PDB file of C-alpha atoms in Angstrom:
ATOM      1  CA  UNK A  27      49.143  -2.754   1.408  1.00 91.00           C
ATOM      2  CA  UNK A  28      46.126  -3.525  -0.972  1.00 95.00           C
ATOM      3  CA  UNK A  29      44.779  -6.000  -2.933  1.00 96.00           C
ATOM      4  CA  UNK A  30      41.556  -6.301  -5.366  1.00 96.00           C
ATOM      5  CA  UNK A  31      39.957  -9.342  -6.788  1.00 96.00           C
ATOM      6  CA  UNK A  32      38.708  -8.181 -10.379  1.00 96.00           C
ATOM      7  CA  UNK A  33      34.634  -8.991 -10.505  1.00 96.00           C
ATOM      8  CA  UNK A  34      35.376 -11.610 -13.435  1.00 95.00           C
ATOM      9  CA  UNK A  35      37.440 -13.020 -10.440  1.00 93.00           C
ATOM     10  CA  UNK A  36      40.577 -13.777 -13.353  1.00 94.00           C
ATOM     11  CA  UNK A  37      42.610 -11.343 -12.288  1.00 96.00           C
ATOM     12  CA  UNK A  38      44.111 -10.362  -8.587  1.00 96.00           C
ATOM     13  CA  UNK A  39      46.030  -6.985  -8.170  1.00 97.00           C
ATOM     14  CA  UNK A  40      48.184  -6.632  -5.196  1.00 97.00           C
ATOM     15  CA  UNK A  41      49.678  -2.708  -4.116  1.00 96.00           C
ATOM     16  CA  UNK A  42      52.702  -2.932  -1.970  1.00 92.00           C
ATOM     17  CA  UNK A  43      55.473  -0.443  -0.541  1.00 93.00           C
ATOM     18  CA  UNK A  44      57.980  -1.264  -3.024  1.00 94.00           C
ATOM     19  CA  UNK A  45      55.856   1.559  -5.594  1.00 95.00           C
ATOM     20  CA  UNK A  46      54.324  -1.364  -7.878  1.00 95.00           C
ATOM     21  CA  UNK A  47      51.315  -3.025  -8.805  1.00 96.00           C
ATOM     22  CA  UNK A  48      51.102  -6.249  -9.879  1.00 97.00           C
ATOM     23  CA  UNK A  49      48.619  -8.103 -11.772  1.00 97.00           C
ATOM     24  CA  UNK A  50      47.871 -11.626 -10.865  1.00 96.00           C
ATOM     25  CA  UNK A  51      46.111 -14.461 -13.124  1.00 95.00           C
ATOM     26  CA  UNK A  52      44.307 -17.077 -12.199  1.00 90.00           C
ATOM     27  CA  UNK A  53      46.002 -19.953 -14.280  1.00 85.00           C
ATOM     28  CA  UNK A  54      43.304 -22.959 -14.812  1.00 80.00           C
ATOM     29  CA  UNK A  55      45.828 -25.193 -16.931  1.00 78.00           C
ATOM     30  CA  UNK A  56      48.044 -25.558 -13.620  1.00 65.00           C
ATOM     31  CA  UNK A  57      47.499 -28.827 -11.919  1.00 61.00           C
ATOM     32  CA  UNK A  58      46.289 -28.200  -8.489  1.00 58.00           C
ATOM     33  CA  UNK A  59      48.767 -29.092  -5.650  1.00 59.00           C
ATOM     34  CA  UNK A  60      49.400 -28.246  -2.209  1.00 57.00           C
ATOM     35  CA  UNK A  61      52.382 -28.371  -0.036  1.00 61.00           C
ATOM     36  CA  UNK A  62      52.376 -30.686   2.907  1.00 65.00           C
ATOM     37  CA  UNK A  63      49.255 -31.594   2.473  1.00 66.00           C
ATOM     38  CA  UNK A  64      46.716 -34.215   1.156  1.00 65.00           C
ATOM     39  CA  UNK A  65      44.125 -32.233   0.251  1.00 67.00           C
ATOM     40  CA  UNK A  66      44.633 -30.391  -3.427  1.00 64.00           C
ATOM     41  CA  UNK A  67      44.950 -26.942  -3.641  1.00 63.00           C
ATOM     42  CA  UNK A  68      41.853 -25.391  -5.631  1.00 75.00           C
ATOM     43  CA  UNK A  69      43.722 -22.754  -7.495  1.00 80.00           C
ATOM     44  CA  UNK A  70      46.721 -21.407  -9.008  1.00 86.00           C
ATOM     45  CA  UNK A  71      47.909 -17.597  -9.092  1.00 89.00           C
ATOM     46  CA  UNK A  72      50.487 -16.758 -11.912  1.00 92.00           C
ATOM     47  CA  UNK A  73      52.036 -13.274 -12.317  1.00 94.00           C
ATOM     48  CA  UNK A  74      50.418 -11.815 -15.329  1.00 96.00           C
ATOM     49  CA  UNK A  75      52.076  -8.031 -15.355  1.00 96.00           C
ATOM     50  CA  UNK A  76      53.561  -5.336 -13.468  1.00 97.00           C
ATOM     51  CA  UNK A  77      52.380  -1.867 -13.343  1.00 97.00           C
ATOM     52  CA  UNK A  78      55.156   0.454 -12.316  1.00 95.00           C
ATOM     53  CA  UNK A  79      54.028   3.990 -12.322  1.00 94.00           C
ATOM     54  CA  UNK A  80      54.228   5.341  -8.965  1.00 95.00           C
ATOM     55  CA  UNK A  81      57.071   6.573  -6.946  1.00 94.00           C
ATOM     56  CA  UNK A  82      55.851   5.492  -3.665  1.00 95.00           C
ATOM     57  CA  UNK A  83      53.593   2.994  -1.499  1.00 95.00           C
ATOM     58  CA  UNK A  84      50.743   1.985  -3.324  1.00 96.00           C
ATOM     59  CA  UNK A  85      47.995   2.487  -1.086  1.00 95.00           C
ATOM     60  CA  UNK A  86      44.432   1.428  -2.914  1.00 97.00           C
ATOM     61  CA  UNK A  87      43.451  -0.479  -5.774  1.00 97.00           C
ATOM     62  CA  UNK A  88      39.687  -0.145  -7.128  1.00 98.00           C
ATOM     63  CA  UNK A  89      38.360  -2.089 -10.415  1.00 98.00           C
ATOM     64  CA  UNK A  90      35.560  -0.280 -12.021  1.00 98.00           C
ATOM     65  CA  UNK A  91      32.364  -2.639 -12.551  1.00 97.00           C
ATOM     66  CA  UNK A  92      32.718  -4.353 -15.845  1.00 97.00           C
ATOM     67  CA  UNK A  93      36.649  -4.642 -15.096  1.00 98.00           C
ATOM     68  CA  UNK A  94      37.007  -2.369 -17.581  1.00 97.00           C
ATOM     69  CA  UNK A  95      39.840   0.202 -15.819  1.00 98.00           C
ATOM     70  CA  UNK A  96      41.465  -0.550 -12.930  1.00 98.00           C
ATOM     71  CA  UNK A  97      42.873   2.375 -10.420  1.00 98.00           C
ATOM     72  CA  UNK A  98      45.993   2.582  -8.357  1.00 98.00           C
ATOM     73  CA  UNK A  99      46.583   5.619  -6.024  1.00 96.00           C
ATOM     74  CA  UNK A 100      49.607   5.763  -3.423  1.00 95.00           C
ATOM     75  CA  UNK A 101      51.601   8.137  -1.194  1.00 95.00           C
ATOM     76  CA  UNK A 102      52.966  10.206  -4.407  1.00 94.00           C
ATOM     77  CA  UNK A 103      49.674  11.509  -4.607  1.00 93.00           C
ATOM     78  CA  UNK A 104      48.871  10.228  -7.816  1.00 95.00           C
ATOM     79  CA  UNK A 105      45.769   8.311  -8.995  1.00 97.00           C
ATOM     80  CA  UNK A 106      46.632   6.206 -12.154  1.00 97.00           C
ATOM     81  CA  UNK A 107      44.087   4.337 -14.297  1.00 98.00           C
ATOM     82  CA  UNK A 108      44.999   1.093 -16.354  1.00 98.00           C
ATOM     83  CA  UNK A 109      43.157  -0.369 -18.719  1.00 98.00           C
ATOM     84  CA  UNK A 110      41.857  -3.474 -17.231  1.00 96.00           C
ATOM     85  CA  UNK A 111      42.090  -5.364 -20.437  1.00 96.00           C
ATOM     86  CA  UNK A 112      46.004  -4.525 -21.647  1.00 97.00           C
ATOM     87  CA  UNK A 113      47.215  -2.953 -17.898  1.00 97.00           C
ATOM     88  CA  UNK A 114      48.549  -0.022 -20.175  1.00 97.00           C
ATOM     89  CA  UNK A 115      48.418   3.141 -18.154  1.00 98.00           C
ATOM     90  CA  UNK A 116      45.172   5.226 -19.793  1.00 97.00           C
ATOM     91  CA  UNK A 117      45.543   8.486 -17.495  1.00 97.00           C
ATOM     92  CA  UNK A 118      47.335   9.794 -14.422  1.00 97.00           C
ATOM     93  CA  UNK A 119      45.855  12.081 -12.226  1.00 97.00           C
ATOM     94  CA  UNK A 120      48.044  14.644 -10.256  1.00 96.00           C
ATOM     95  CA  UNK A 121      44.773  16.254  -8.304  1.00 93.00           C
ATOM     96  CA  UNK A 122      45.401  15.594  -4.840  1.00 94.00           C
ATOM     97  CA  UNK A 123      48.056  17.495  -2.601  1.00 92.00           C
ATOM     98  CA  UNK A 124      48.791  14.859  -0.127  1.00 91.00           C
ATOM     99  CA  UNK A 125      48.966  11.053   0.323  1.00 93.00           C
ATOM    100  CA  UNK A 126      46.176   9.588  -1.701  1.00 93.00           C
ATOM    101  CA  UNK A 127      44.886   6.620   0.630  1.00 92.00           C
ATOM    102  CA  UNK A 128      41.387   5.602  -0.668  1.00 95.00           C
ATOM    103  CA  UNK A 129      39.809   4.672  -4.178  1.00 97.00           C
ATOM    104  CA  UNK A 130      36.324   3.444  -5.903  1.00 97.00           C
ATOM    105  CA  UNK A 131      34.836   3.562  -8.427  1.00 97.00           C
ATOM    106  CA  UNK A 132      31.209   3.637  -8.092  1.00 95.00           C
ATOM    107  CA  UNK A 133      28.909   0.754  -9.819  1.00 95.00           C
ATOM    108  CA  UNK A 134      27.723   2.470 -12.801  1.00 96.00           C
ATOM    109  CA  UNK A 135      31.338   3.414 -13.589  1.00 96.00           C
ATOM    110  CA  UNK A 136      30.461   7.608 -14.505  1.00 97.00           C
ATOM    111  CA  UNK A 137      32.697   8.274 -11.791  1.00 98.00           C
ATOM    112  CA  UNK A 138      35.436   7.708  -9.662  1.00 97.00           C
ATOM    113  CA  UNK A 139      36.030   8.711  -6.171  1.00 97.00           C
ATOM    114  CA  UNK A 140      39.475   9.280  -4.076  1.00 96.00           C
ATOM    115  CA  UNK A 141      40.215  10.566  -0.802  1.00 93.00           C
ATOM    116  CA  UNK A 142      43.352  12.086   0.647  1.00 92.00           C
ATOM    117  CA  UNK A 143      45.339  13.519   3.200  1.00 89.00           C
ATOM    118  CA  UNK A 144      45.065  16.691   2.180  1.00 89.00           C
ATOM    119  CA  UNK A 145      41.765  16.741   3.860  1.00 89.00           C
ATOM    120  CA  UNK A 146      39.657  16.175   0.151  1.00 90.00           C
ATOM    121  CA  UNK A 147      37.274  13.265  -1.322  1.00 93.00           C
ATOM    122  CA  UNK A 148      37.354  14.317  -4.848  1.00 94.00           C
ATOM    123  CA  UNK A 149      35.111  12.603  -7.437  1.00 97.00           C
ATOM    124  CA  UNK A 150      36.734  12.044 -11.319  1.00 97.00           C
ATOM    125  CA  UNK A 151      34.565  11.850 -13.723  1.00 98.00           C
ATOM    126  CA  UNK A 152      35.372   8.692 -16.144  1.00 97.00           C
ATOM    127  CA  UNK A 153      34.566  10.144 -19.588  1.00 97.00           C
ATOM    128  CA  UNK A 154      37.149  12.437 -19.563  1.00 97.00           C
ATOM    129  CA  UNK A 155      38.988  11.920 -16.076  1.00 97.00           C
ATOM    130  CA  UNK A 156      37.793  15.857 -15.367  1.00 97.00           C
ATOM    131  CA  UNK A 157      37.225  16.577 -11.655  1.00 97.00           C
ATOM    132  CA  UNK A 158      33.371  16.333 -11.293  1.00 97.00           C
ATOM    133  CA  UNK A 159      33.716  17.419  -7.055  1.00 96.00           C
ATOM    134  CA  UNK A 160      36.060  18.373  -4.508  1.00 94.00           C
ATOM    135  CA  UNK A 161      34.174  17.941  -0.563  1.00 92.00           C
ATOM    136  CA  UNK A 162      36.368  19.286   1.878  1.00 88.00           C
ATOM    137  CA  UNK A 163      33.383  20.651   4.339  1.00 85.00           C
ATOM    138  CA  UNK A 164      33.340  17.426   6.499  1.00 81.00           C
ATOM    139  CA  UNK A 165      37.200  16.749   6.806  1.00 77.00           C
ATOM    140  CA  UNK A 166      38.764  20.287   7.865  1.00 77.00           C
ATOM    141  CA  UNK A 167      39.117  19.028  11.503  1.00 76.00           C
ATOM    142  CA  UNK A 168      39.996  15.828  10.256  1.00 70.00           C
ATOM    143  CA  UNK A 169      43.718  14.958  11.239  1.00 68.00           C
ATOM    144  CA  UNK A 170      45.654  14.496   8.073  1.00 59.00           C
ATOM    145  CA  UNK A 171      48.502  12.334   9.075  1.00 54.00           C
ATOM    146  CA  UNK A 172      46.314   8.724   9.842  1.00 49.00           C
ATOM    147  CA  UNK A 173      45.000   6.186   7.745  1.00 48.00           C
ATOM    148  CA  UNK A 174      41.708   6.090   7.537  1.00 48.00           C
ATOM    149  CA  UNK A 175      39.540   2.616   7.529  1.00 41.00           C
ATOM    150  CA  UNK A 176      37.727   2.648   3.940  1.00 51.00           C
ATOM    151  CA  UNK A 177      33.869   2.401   3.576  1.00 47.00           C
ATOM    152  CA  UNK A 178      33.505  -0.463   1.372  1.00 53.00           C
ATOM    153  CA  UNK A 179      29.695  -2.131   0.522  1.00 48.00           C
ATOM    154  CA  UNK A 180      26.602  -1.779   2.621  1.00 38.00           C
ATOM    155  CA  UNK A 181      27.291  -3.731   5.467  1.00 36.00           C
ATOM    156  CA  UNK A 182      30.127  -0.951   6.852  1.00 36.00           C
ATOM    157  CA  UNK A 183      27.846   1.656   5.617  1.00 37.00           C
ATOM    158  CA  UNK A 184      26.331   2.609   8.750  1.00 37.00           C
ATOM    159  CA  UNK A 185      29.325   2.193  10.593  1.00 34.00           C
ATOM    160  CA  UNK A 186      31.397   4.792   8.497  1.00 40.00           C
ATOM    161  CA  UNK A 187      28.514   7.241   8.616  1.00 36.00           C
ATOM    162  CA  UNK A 188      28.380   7.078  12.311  1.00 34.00           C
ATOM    163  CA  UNK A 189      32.767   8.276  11.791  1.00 37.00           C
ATOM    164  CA  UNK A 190      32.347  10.848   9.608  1.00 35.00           C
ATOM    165  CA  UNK A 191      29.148  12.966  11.983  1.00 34.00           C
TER     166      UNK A 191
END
């Protein structure tokens, strides 16, 4: 359902249905090949962990900047951070009251920003993982039983902007 390059680019994290993350690793000792084909492949993708933790889909992933945490939210609601150097679990956050669908940090990593069914963005502040904002204004008429398409860089910007009026 999701999946996150880390910005080092080692690392891949995929988010799937059956309630687990998994951490992927870009293994450089591998000798390239490719199936059925003359051309080599140019990389090779090991599994490096698995992050069990929630108890349903898993619905977003989101590194922070420095790949320093990583965050998973799903269906259950929850929004778990990982450290993004170990993949332990550092905090779980049980603030939404709906299917938790959306997930980013922003770039200099203060805070962290989720968005749910139950009709809330709610912003987390990193420090202590203390709810910095709940904004419900703009999503009360907002059905609460769709995915929604996330905003992601400045080339959708406008585009999502023009959704949410």
């Amino acid at each position: 359902l999701a999946v996150r390059f880390s910005h080092s680019g080692r690392y891949l994290v995929s988010g799937s249905d059956d309630t687990v993350a998994v951490v992927w690793e870009l293994d450089e000792s591998a000798a390239p090949t490719s199936f059925g084909s003359s051309e080599p492949a140019l990389e090779h993708w090991r599994m490096h962990r698995r992050l069990p933790g929630h108890t349903s889909d898993v619905t977003d992933i989101s590194w922070s900047e420095s790949d320093t945490y990583l965050a998973t939210v799903g269906l259950d609601s929850l929004v778990i951070i990982w450290s993004g150097d170990t993949f332990d679990r550092v905090r779980t956050i049980r603030g939404h009251h709906g299917f938790v669908k959306g997930v980013a940090f922003d770039p200099t990593e203060l805070f962290l920003a989720t968005s749910s069914d139950d009709r809330t963005v709610k912003v987390w502040r990193t420090h202590d993982w203390g709810l910095e904002a709940s904004i419900s204004d703009p999503f009360r008429s907002s059905p609460s039983s769709t995915f929604s398409t996330a905003c992601r860089g400045h080339r959708t910007a406008n585009s999502c902007s023009r959704r949410m009026r």
